[in-house]
Tab-separated table of C-alpha atoms (C1' of nucleotides) in Angstrom:
chain	number	residue	atom	x	y	z
A	28	MET	CA	94.861	153.945	132.679
A	29	ALA	CA	92.043	154.554	135.072
A	30	GLY	CA	88.533	153.802	133.913
A	31	LYS	CA	89.584	151.300	131.291
A	32	SER	CA	87.136	148.481	130.811
A	33	THR	CA	88.195	144.939	131.405
A	34	ALA	CA	87.800	144.342	127.726
A	35	ALA	CA	90.300	147.224	126.925
A	36	LYS	CA	92.639	145.904	129.504
A	37	HIS	CA	92.462	142.572	127.852
A	38	ARG	CA	93.216	144.044	124.435
A	39	ALA	CA	96.042	146.075	125.962
A	40	GLN	CA	97.548	142.843	127.389
A	41	ASN	CA	96.890	141.062	124.273
A	42	GLY	CA	100.431	139.706	123.973
A	43	ALA	CA	100.429	138.374	127.490
A	44	ALA	CA	96.905	137.063	127.306
A	45	ARG	CA	97.580	135.336	124.115
A	46	SER	CA	100.632	133.636	125.491
A	47	LYS	CA	98.569	132.407	128.447
A	48	ARG	CA	95.961	131.054	126.251
A	49	ASP	CA	98.743	129.326	124.263
A	50	SER	CA	100.274	127.977	127.357
A	51	ILE	CA	96.974	126.331	128.251
A	52	LEU	CA	96.765	124.984	124.761
A	53	ASP	CA	100.317	123.639	124.917
A	54	ALA	CA	99.664	121.990	128.326
A	55	ALA	CA	96.508	120.535	127.068
A	56	THR	CA	98.210	119.103	124.067
A	57	ARG	CA	100.758	117.405	126.224
A	58	VAL	CA	98.132	115.996	128.621
A	59	PHE	CA	95.636	114.939	126.043
A	60	LEU	CA	98.092	113.263	123.631
A	61	ASP	CA	99.764	111.623	126.567
A	62	CYS	CA	96.826	110.256	128.432
A	63	GLY	CA	94.183	110.153	125.863
A	64	TYR	CA	90.866	111.955	126.048
A	65	GLY	CA	89.305	109.865	128.865
A	66	ASP	CA	92.152	109.805	131.300
A	67	ALA	CA	93.123	113.466	130.804
A	68	SER	CA	91.766	115.650	133.544
A	69	MET	CA	91.151	119.375	133.551
A	70	ASP	CA	92.964	119.396	136.784
A	71	ALA	CA	96.015	117.932	135.149
A	72	VAL	CA	95.900	120.573	132.436
A	73	ALA	CA	95.603	123.383	134.947
A	74	ARG	CA	98.506	121.933	136.850
A	75	GLU	CA	100.646	121.551	133.820
A	76	ALA	CA	99.751	125.080	132.484
A	77	GLY	CA	100.352	126.691	135.921
A	78	VAL	CA	96.824	128.221	135.998
A	79	ALA	CA	93.601	127.609	137.952
A	80	LYS	CA	91.213	125.281	136.451
A	81	GLN	CA	88.664	128.101	136.271
A	82	THR	CA	90.938	130.017	134.027
A	83	ILE	CA	90.704	127.196	131.410
A	84	TYR	CA	86.879	127.550	131.472
A	85	SER	CA	87.218	131.242	130.754
A	86	TYR	CA	89.118	130.518	127.541
A	87	PHE	CA	87.384	127.311	126.400
A	88	ASP	CA	83.754	126.181	126.780
A	89	GLY	CA	84.751	122.808	128.260
A	90	LYS	CA	86.606	119.647	127.896
A	91	ASP	CA	85.228	118.819	124.537
A	92	ALA	CA	85.909	122.288	123.114
A	93	LEU	CA	89.440	122.252	124.507
A	94	PHE	CA	90.167	118.873	122.961
A	95	GLU	CA	88.848	119.970	119.587
A	96	ALA	CA	91.073	123.101	119.754
A	97	ILE	CA	94.272	121.266	120.536
A	98	VAL	CA	93.569	118.507	117.866
A	99	ARG	CA	92.839	120.990	115.144
A	100	ASP	CA	95.993	122.984	116.138
A	101	LYS	CA	98.182	119.938	116.108
A	102	CYS	CA	96.903	118.745	112.776
A	103	ASP	CA	97.551	122.204	111.144
A	104	ARG	CA	101.066	122.408	112.530
A	105	LEU	CA	102.200	118.786	112.392
A	106	LEU	CA	100.874	117.880	109.044
A	107	GLU	CA	102.082	121.166	107.371
A	108	PRO	CA	105.207	119.528	105.853
A	109	ILE	CA	103.082	116.761	104.387
A	110	GLY	CA	100.942	119.372	102.656
A	111	MET	CA	103.723	120.904	100.714
A	112	PRO	CA	103.788	120.116	97.066
A	113	GLU	CA	106.497	117.892	95.663
A	114	ALA	CA	109.848	119.027	94.451
A	115	ARG	CA	109.903	118.046	90.751
A	116	GLY	CA	113.435	118.729	89.636
A	117	ASN	CA	114.937	115.274	90.170
A	118	ASP	CA	114.639	111.810	88.833
A	119	PRO	CA	111.699	109.815	90.087
A	120	GLU	CA	113.747	107.643	92.445
A	121	THR	CA	115.192	110.720	94.361
A	122	ALA	CA	111.949	112.526	94.384
A	123	LEU	CA	110.006	109.592	95.637
A	124	ALA	CA	112.555	108.797	98.429
A	125	ARG	CA	112.500	112.473	99.454
A	126	THR	CA	108.728	112.481	99.758
A	127	ALA	CA	108.863	109.159	101.478
A	128	ARG	CA	111.357	110.387	104.216
A	129	ARG	CA	109.335	113.508	104.754
A	130	PHE	CA	106.241	111.551	105.285
A	131	LEU	CA	107.689	108.998	107.643
A	132	ASP	CA	109.505	111.581	109.629
A	133	VAL	CA	106.169	113.133	110.498
A	134	VAL	CA	103.935	110.175	110.944
A	135	LEU	CA	106.347	107.877	112.720
A	136	ALA	CA	107.515	110.477	115.134
A	137	PRO	CA	106.156	110.284	118.786
A	138	GLU	CA	103.904	113.344	118.291
A	139	GLY	CA	102.408	112.106	115.013
A	140	MET	CA	101.775	108.681	116.534
A	141	ALA	CA	100.178	110.067	119.702
A	142	LEU	CA	97.859	112.371	117.543
A	143	PHE	CA	96.837	109.479	115.419
A	144	ARG	CA	96.279	107.140	118.287
A	145	THR	CA	94.222	109.637	120.079
A	146	LEU	CA	92.091	110.134	117.029
A	147	VAL	CA	91.593	106.465	116.460
A	148	ALA	CA	90.500	106.113	120.097
A	149	GLU	CA	88.061	108.942	119.961
A	150	CYS	CA	86.709	108.935	116.388
A	151	GLY	CA	83.385	107.765	117.625
A	152	ARG	CA	83.015	110.747	119.898
A	153	PHE	CA	84.570	113.173	117.508
A	154	PRO	CA	83.967	112.021	113.803
A	155	ASN	CA	84.529	115.450	112.483
A	156	LEU	CA	88.064	115.512	113.884
A	157	ALA	CA	88.880	112.179	112.342
A	158	GLU	CA	87.840	113.461	108.901
A	159	ALA	CA	89.689	116.681	109.329
A	160	PHE	CA	92.786	114.778	110.099
A	161	TYR	CA	92.411	112.477	107.186
A	162	ARG	CA	91.833	115.310	104.646
A	163	SER	CA	94.800	117.444	105.879
A	164	GLY	CA	97.062	114.373	106.242
A	165	PRO	CA	96.902	111.195	104.244
A	166	LEU	CA	94.532	112.585	101.579
A	167	LEU	CA	96.516	115.721	100.878
A	168	ALA	CA	99.720	113.827	100.785
A	169	ALA	CA	98.317	111.444	98.287
A	170	ALA	CA	96.841	114.210	96.122
A	171	ASN	CA	100.148	115.949	95.975
A	172	LEU	CA	102.031	112.899	94.975
A	173	ALA	CA	99.352	112.050	92.537
A	174	ASP	CA	100.048	115.377	90.765
A	175	TYR	CA	103.699	114.553	90.400
A	176	LEU	CA	102.947	110.987	89.154
A	177	ALA	CA	100.549	112.317	86.551
A	178	GLU	CA	103.343	114.618	85.394
A	179	LEU	CA	105.725	111.648	85.141
A	180	ASP	CA	103.113	109.686	83.244
A	181	GLY	CA	102.651	112.545	80.786
A	182	LYS	CA	106.330	112.765	80.192
A	183	GLY	CA	106.402	109.070	79.481
A	184	ILE	CA	108.820	108.359	82.309
A	185	LEU	CA	106.479	106.241	84.305
A	186	LYS	CA	103.307	104.344	83.463
A	187	VAL	CA	100.614	105.478	85.997
A	188	ASP	CA	97.043	104.928	84.950
A	189	ASP	CA	95.295	106.119	88.006
A	190	PRO	CA	97.668	108.580	89.802
A	191	LEU	CA	95.575	108.984	93.003
A	192	ARG	CA	95.215	105.261	93.539
A	193	ALA	CA	98.993	104.839	92.785
A	194	ALA	CA	99.909	107.444	95.343
A	195	ARG	CA	97.649	105.840	98.120
A	196	LEU	CA	99.477	102.498	97.254
A	197	PHE	CA	102.869	104.144	97.604
A	198	PHE	CA	102.058	105.425	100.973
A	199	ALA	CA	100.558	102.161	101.992
A	200	LEU	CA	103.827	100.541	101.059
A	201	LEU	CA	105.742	103.108	103.014
A	202	ARG	CA	103.842	102.515	106.230
A	203	GLY	CA	104.322	98.814	105.969
A	204	ASP	CA	104.718	96.792	109.041
A	205	LEU	CA	106.450	99.639	110.938
A	206	TYR	CA	103.253	101.650	111.168
A	207	ILE	CA	101.369	98.786	112.760
A	208	ARG	CA	104.218	98.201	115.263
A	209	ARG	CA	104.299	101.842	116.116
A	210	LEU	CA	100.426	102.045	116.420
A	211	LEU	CA	100.600	99.340	119.061
A	212	ASP	CA	103.630	100.910	120.615
A	213	LEU	CA	105.814	97.838	120.224
A	214	ASP	CA	108.813	100.060	119.092
A	215	SER	CA	109.363	103.124	121.362
A	216	GLU	CA	111.245	105.029	118.755
A	217	PRO	CA	111.558	104.594	114.972
A	218	ASP	CA	114.783	102.894	114.152
A	219	PRO	CA	116.438	105.062	111.473
A	220	ALA	CA	117.821	101.974	109.651
A	221	ASP	CA	114.282	100.458	109.543
A	222	VAL	CA	113.024	103.835	108.136
A	223	GLU	CA	115.658	103.811	105.380
A	224	ARG	CA	114.825	100.133	104.554
A	225	ALA	CA	111.124	101.012	104.358
A	226	VAL	CA	111.814	103.937	102.087
A	227	ALA	CA	114.003	101.805	99.788
A	228	ASP	CA	111.600	98.956	99.735
A	229	ALA	CA	108.670	101.183	98.937
A	230	VAL	CA	110.475	103.108	96.112
A	231	ARG	CA	111.817	99.816	94.584
A	232	VAL	CA	108.481	98.021	94.588
A	233	PHE	CA	106.635	101.091	93.294
A	234	LEU	CA	109.000	101.756	90.454
A	235	ALA	CA	108.929	98.075	89.468
A	236	ALA	CA	105.228	98.142	89.330
A	237	HIS	CA	104.953	101.450	87.269
A	238	ALA	CA	107.980	100.994	84.991
A	239	ARG	CA	107.452	101.715	81.279
A	240	ARG	CA	107.584	98.447	79.624
B	15	MET	CA	72.141	66.008	147.203
B	16	ALA	CA	72.094	67.050	150.735
B	17	GLY	CA	75.478	67.878	152.219
B	18	LYS	CA	77.182	68.716	148.996
B	19	SER	CA	79.727	71.391	149.347
B	20	THR	CA	79.465	74.526	147.369
B	21	ALA	CA	82.462	73.370	145.228
B	22	ALA	CA	80.728	70.197	144.425
B	23	LYS	CA	77.454	72.110	143.509
B	24	HIS	CA	79.584	74.175	141.279
B	25	ARG	CA	80.983	71.203	139.496
B	26	ALA	CA	77.597	69.641	139.115
B	27	GLN	CA	76.262	72.853	137.607
B	28	ASN	CA	79.396	73.117	135.524
B	29	GLY	CA	77.406	73.541	132.236
B	30	ALA	CA	75.164	76.283	133.460
B	31	ALA	CA	77.992	77.945	135.452
B	32	ARG	CA	80.105	77.924	132.400
B	33	SER	CA	77.449	79.349	130.232
B	34	LYS	CA	76.985	82.182	132.846
B	35	ARG	CA	80.622	82.991	132.801
B	36	ASP	CA	80.440	83.003	129.015
B	37	SER	CA	77.522	85.305	128.944
B	38	ILE	CA	79.467	87.717	131.124
B	39	LEU	CA	82.367	87.287	128.775
B	40	ASP	CA	80.219	87.967	125.758
B	41	ALA	CA	78.580	90.993	127.333
B	42	ALA	CA	81.953	92.347	128.413
B	43	THR	CA	83.216	91.807	124.787
B	44	ARG	CA	80.301	93.887	123.414
B	45	VAL	CA	80.638	96.664	126.009
B	46	PHE	CA	84.447	96.946	125.928
B	47	LEU	CA	84.761	96.866	122.211
B	48	ASP	CA	81.927	99.245	121.736
B	49	CYS	CA	82.826	101.893	124.370
B	50	GLY	CA	86.520	101.415	124.848
B	51	TYR	CA	88.220	100.488	128.089
B	52	GLY	CA	87.720	103.882	129.817
B	53	ASP	CA	84.052	104.416	129.028
B	54	ALA	CA	83.066	100.910	129.608
B	55	SER	CA	81.568	100.453	133.120
B	56	MET	CA	81.174	97.335	135.154
B	57	ASP	CA	77.590	98.437	135.644
B	58	ALA	CA	77.046	98.408	131.966
B	59	VAL	CA	78.566	94.880	131.702
B	60	ALA	CA	76.351	93.614	134.548
B	61	ARG	CA	73.303	95.040	132.895
B	62	GLU	CA	74.199	93.668	129.499
B	63	ALA	CA	74.873	90.173	130.996
B	64	GLY	CA	71.801	90.233	133.095
B	65	VAL	CA	73.743	89.539	136.440
B	66	ALA	CA	74.512	91.650	139.460
B	67	LYS	CA	77.827	93.508	139.462
B	68	GLN	CA	79.112	91.458	142.336
B	69	THR	CA	78.703	88.243	140.283
B	70	ILE	CA	81.313	89.611	137.774
B	71	TYR	CA	83.729	90.064	140.587
B	72	SER	CA	83.239	86.428	141.636
B	73	TYR	CA	84.487	85.203	138.209
B	74	PHE	CA	87.045	87.953	137.513
B	75	ASP	CA	89.479	89.797	139.720
B	76	GLY	CA	88.579	93.273	138.433
B	77	LYS	CA	88.153	95.440	135.409
B	78	ASP	CA	91.588	94.943	134.200
B	79	ALA	CA	91.431	91.184	134.445
B	80	LEU	CA	88.083	91.117	132.691
B	81	PHE	CA	89.463	93.227	129.798
B	82	GLU	CA	92.500	91.074	129.397
B	83	ALA	CA	90.251	88.020	129.272
B	84	ILE	CA	87.922	89.296	126.627
B	85	VAL	CA	90.834	90.581	124.485
B	86	ARG	CA	92.726	87.350	124.582
B	87	ASP	CA	89.572	85.367	123.808
B	88	LYS	CA	88.734	87.712	120.926
B	89	CYS	CA	92.298	87.408	119.497
B	90	ASP	CA	92.164	83.612	119.546
B	91	ARG	CA	88.970	83.350	117.887
B	92	LEU	CA	88.855	86.260	115.457
B	93	LEU	CA	92.410	85.786	114.238
B	94	GLU	CA	92.269	82.015	113.845
B	95	PRO	CA	91.576	82.035	110.113
B	96	ILE	CA	94.615	84.312	109.608
B	97	GLY	CA	96.729	81.798	111.339
B	98	MET	CA	95.833	78.950	108.916
B	99	PRO	CA	98.661	78.072	106.578
B	100	GLU	CA	98.363	78.864	102.866
B	101	ALA	CA	96.780	76.504	100.359
B	102	ARG	CA	99.559	75.892	97.945
B	103	GLY	CA	98.047	73.966	94.968
B	104	ASN	CA	97.280	77.034	92.819
B	105	ASP	CA	99.066	79.488	90.721
B	106	PRO	CA	100.587	82.419	92.690
B	107	GLU	CA	97.938	84.938	91.592
B	108	THR	CA	95.052	82.763	92.734
B	109	ALA	CA	96.770	81.837	95.986
B	110	LEU	CA	97.721	85.453	96.780
B	111	ALA	CA	94.218	86.649	96.053
B	112	ARG	CA	92.731	84.057	98.254
B	113	THR	CA	95.090	84.941	101.161
B	114	ALA	CA	94.317	88.596	100.557
B	115	ARG	CA	90.536	88.250	100.748
B	116	ARG	CA	90.702	86.072	103.846
B	117	PHE	CA	92.893	88.689	105.634
B	118	LEU	CA	90.774	91.625	104.672
B	119	ASP	CA	87.550	89.840	105.589
B	120	VAL	CA	88.898	89.568	109.228
B	121	VAL	CA	90.714	92.808	109.734
B	122	LEU	CA	88.227	95.145	107.958
B	123	ALA	CA	85.089	93.610	109.556
B	124	PRO	CA	83.549	95.658	112.350
B	125	GLU	CA	84.722	93.239	115.040
B	126	GLY	CA	88.288	93.241	113.801
B	127	MET	CA	88.385	97.048	113.587
B	128	ALA	CA	86.975	97.396	117.055
B	129	LEU	CA	89.497	95.015	118.471
B	130	PHE	CA	92.350	96.811	116.882
B	131	ARG	CA	91.108	100.257	117.833
B	132	THR	CA	90.782	99.255	121.472
B	133	LEU	CA	94.284	97.743	121.512
B	134	VAL	CA	95.752	101.021	119.955
B	135	ALA	CA	93.833	103.099	122.434
B	136	GLU	CA	95.028	101.033	125.376
B	137	CYS	CA	98.504	99.795	124.333
B	138	GLY	CA	100.021	102.014	126.996
B	139	ARG	CA	98.137	100.405	129.788
B	140	PHE	CA	98.287	96.809	128.356
B	141	PRO	CA	101.469	96.479	126.382
B	142	ASN	CA	101.417	92.600	126.671
B	143	LEU	CA	97.997	92.510	125.008
B	144	ALA	CA	99.273	94.671	122.133
B	145	GLU	CA	102.142	92.320	121.580
B	146	ALA	CA	99.994	89.182	121.933
B	147	PHE	CA	97.736	90.554	119.187
B	148	TYR	CA	100.690	91.412	116.916
B	149	ARG	CA	102.088	87.975	117.236
B	150	SER	CA	98.798	86.095	116.541
B	151	GLY	CA	97.733	88.438	113.875
B	152	PRO	CA	99.991	90.377	111.622
B	153	LEU	CA	103.152	88.453	112.361
B	154	LEU	CA	101.682	85.091	112.077
B	155	ALA	CA	99.957	85.910	108.733
B	156	ALA	CA	103.256	87.358	107.375
B	157	ALA	CA	105.182	84.303	108.541
B	158	ASN	CA	102.745	81.910	106.846
B	159	LEU	CA	102.792	83.902	103.605
B	160	ALA	CA	106.607	83.904	103.748
B	161	ASP	CA	106.829	80.195	103.914
B	162	TYR	CA	104.701	80.014	100.566
B	163	LEU	CA	106.774	82.712	99.008
B	164	ALA	CA	110.042	80.996	99.852
B	165	GLU	CA	108.570	77.785	98.208
B	166	LEU	CA	107.679	79.872	95.071
B	167	ASP	CA	111.156	81.361	95.043
B	168	GLY	CA	112.713	77.807	95.358
B	169	LYS	CA	110.698	76.539	92.443
B	170	GLY	CA	111.881	79.587	90.357
B	171	ILE	CA	108.328	80.888	89.915
B	172	LEU	CA	108.999	84.202	91.610
B	173	LYS	CA	112.088	86.178	92.738
B	174	VAL	CA	111.824	86.566	96.484
B	175	ASP	CA	115.099	87.377	98.254
B	176	ASP	CA	113.560	88.046	101.734
B	177	PRO	CA	110.359	86.259	102.129
B	178	LEU	CA	109.341	87.668	105.425
B	179	ARG	CA	109.953	91.280	104.248
B	180	ALA	CA	108.158	90.611	101.031
B	181	ALA	CA	105.127	89.157	102.869
B	182	ARG	CA	104.944	92.164	105.129
B	183	LEU	CA	105.021	94.365	102.167
B	184	PHE	CA	102.200	92.461	100.581
B	185	PHE	CA	99.933	92.968	103.632
B	186	ALA	CA	100.846	96.512	103.727
B	187	LEU	CA	99.836	96.965	100.137
B	188	LEU	CA	96.637	95.191	100.999
B	189	ARG	CA	95.695	97.444	103.901
B	190	GLY	CA	96.235	100.476	101.714
B	191	ASP	CA	94.143	103.481	102.275
B	192	LEU	CA	91.090	101.459	103.211
B	193	TYR	CA	92.614	100.484	106.582
B	194	ILE	CA	93.409	104.100	107.497
B	195	ARG	CA	89.864	105.104	106.665
B	196	ARG	CA	88.354	102.248	108.620
B	197	LEU	CA	90.684	102.954	111.597
B	198	LEU	CA	89.281	106.543	111.657
B	199	ASP	CA	85.802	105.160	111.230
B	200	LEU	CA	85.243	107.181	108.018
B	201	ASP	CA	83.563	104.197	106.275
B	202	SER	CA	81.096	102.443	108.380
B	203	GLU	CA	81.206	99.264	106.485
B	204	PRO	CA	83.888	97.887	103.985
B	205	ASP	CA	82.528	98.298	100.455
B	206	PRO	CA	83.018	94.948	98.738
B	207	ALA	CA	83.979	96.660	95.458
B	208	ASP	CA	86.801	98.554	97.208
B	209	VAL	CA	87.981	95.325	98.791
B	210	GLU	CA	88.203	93.586	95.425
B	211	ARG	CA	90.041	96.482	94.056
B	212	ALA	CA	92.509	96.528	96.949
B	213	VAL	CA	93.052	92.723	96.421
B	214	ALA	CA	93.666	93.192	92.686
B	215	ASP	CA	95.972	96.095	93.221
B	216	ALA	CA	98.034	94.359	95.856
B	217	VAL	CA	98.441	91.234	93.811
B	218	ARG	CA	99.357	93.016	90.632
B	219	VAL	CA	101.949	95.372	92.287
B	220	PHE	CA	103.391	92.498	94.260
B	221	LEU	CA	103.785	90.263	91.250
B	222	ALA	CA	105.237	92.983	89.198
B	223	ALA	CA	107.890	93.668	91.884
B	224	HIS	CA	108.792	89.960	92.232
B	225	ALA	CA	108.505	88.621	88.733
B	226	ARG	CA	111.340	86.505	87.470
B	227	ARG	CA	113.081	88.709	84.900
C	30	DG	C1'	90.370	137.369	135.001
C	31	DT	C1'	92.082	134.595	138.433
C	32	DC	C1'	92.251	132.007	142.483
C	33	DT	C1'	90.068	128.703	146.469
C	34	DA	C1'	86.339	125.994	147.719
C	35	DT	C1'	82.420	123.302	146.664
C	36	DA	C1'	78.258	121.051	144.330
C	37	DT	C1'	77.011	117.130	141.888
C	38	DA	C1'	77.559	112.803	139.527
C	39	DC	C1'	79.692	108.602	138.459
C	40	DG	C1'	82.449	104.453	138.544
C	41	DG	C1'	85.185	100.582	140.802
C	42	DA	C1'	85.232	97.772	144.492
C	43	DT	C1'	83.264	95.814	148.904
C	44	DA	C1'	79.890	94.373	152.885
C	45	DG	C1'	76.258	91.736	154.424
C	46	DA	C1'	71.758	89.062	153.786
C	47	DC	C1'	70.094	84.837	151.700
D	14	DG	C1'	77.152	82.281	144.274
D	15	DT	C1'	74.100	85.803	143.887
D	16	DC	C1'	71.632	89.860	145.073
D	17	DT	C1'	70.945	94.929	147.309
D	18	DA	C1'	73.002	98.598	149.334
D	19	DT	C1'	76.995	101.344	150.149
D	20	DC	C1'	81.841	103.293	150.675
D	21	DC	C1'	85.378	106.065	148.602
D	22	DG	C1'	87.959	108.402	145.211
D	23	DT	C1'	87.908	111.252	141.387
D	24	DA	C1'	86.336	114.381	137.682
D	25	DT	C1'	83.535	118.060	135.275
D	26	DA	C1'	81.816	122.103	136.158
D	27	DT	C1'	80.399	126.149	138.998
D	28	DA	C1'	80.023	129.657	143.034
D	29	DG	C1'	82.008	133.382	145.251
D	30	DA	C1'	86.098	136.309	146.966
D	31	DC	C1'	89.608	139.548	145.254
DNA sequence: GTCTATATACGGATAGAC
DNA sequence: GTCTATCCGTATATAGAC
């Protein structure tokens, strides 16, 4: 082992080093999404991660870079279920309801709301992060649903002239009043009964608007 | 004039004093809604208002109190058109479209978005402000529309079982994707063509879902 | 690479003259 | 009431020992 460079040592301890970097990332995620960018301090992140503040600066260039890292990471992981294409084997009502629940489970959950709130608060400082979120979240979800709606239209099951616009309207219906209330933190947790009502309402209105005849 | 107490002087200069207080309020509104609560500094407000920082503290108890004052003021003034009851003389399509435009004109405008973004960012610190906004904005708008929908249902023009829920769905449709994009500041100004499309889509879908037979 | 200690700056709030 | 000057806490970032 003697004579190994620090770089080699670092490679040898790659597993441990990676988990330390990850523990910083995890701690930063908690702190940033909890306090917001402005009130989050590097000291708090260091304390939460159980490392010295300087150690953070050896892994990340600064507060901005750390924030960008945790947001991109959260977007990738949290929005992943939203990015999955639709299951197409069922009748439209069942398929729409399934898509709706999967969507609301993600975006109404505390983590989803915290991420979105933080992005809304900091979209002026980090415009690229806001756009990355939009693309891998709302836009991707609408695009996936649009594919399915186009298929339904082709089969003559529904009447959907503009699939992407229709998909966006569906998700808009779905957010409804619940989303506003959650954004303003008026409801601490999403009430499952309200979620089910939102799903049922959205599916009902959407199908009524796009019924053939 | 000699011997007048400072209180009397203050009353005598009431017009000027009031306009100075208002100029502080105006400056604070610009600074807070532009930078957000955290990044807004009392120095910046003083500079913008053209007064010394100490003068602000003679009118307001501190940063929190000043913030509360400007938010409540903005809510009252900005959301006032939303609180007006519906004009009922027209056919449902025209009335809904008029309500829709009035709503979007307020909430999609830069000032409306800045207010909402700030409240979303600070709802943890000022939960009462978030609730006041919700009540005098989204809730009041929905309640007013619900009254009109109940009337239409009573006359047999539309089928509306739960007017308040239906009204909320209408505004949800109306916000659509535009609102998300504006929240994340992806579109700097609302495109009038997109607004008209949003209005038309919302009215069309809503009427299809609530048509009598 | 990791820790302790520190440099530097900034913001909220206050003291004292007029 | 209004101004100038200042106190005090805190936060980002860095220096130096191991």
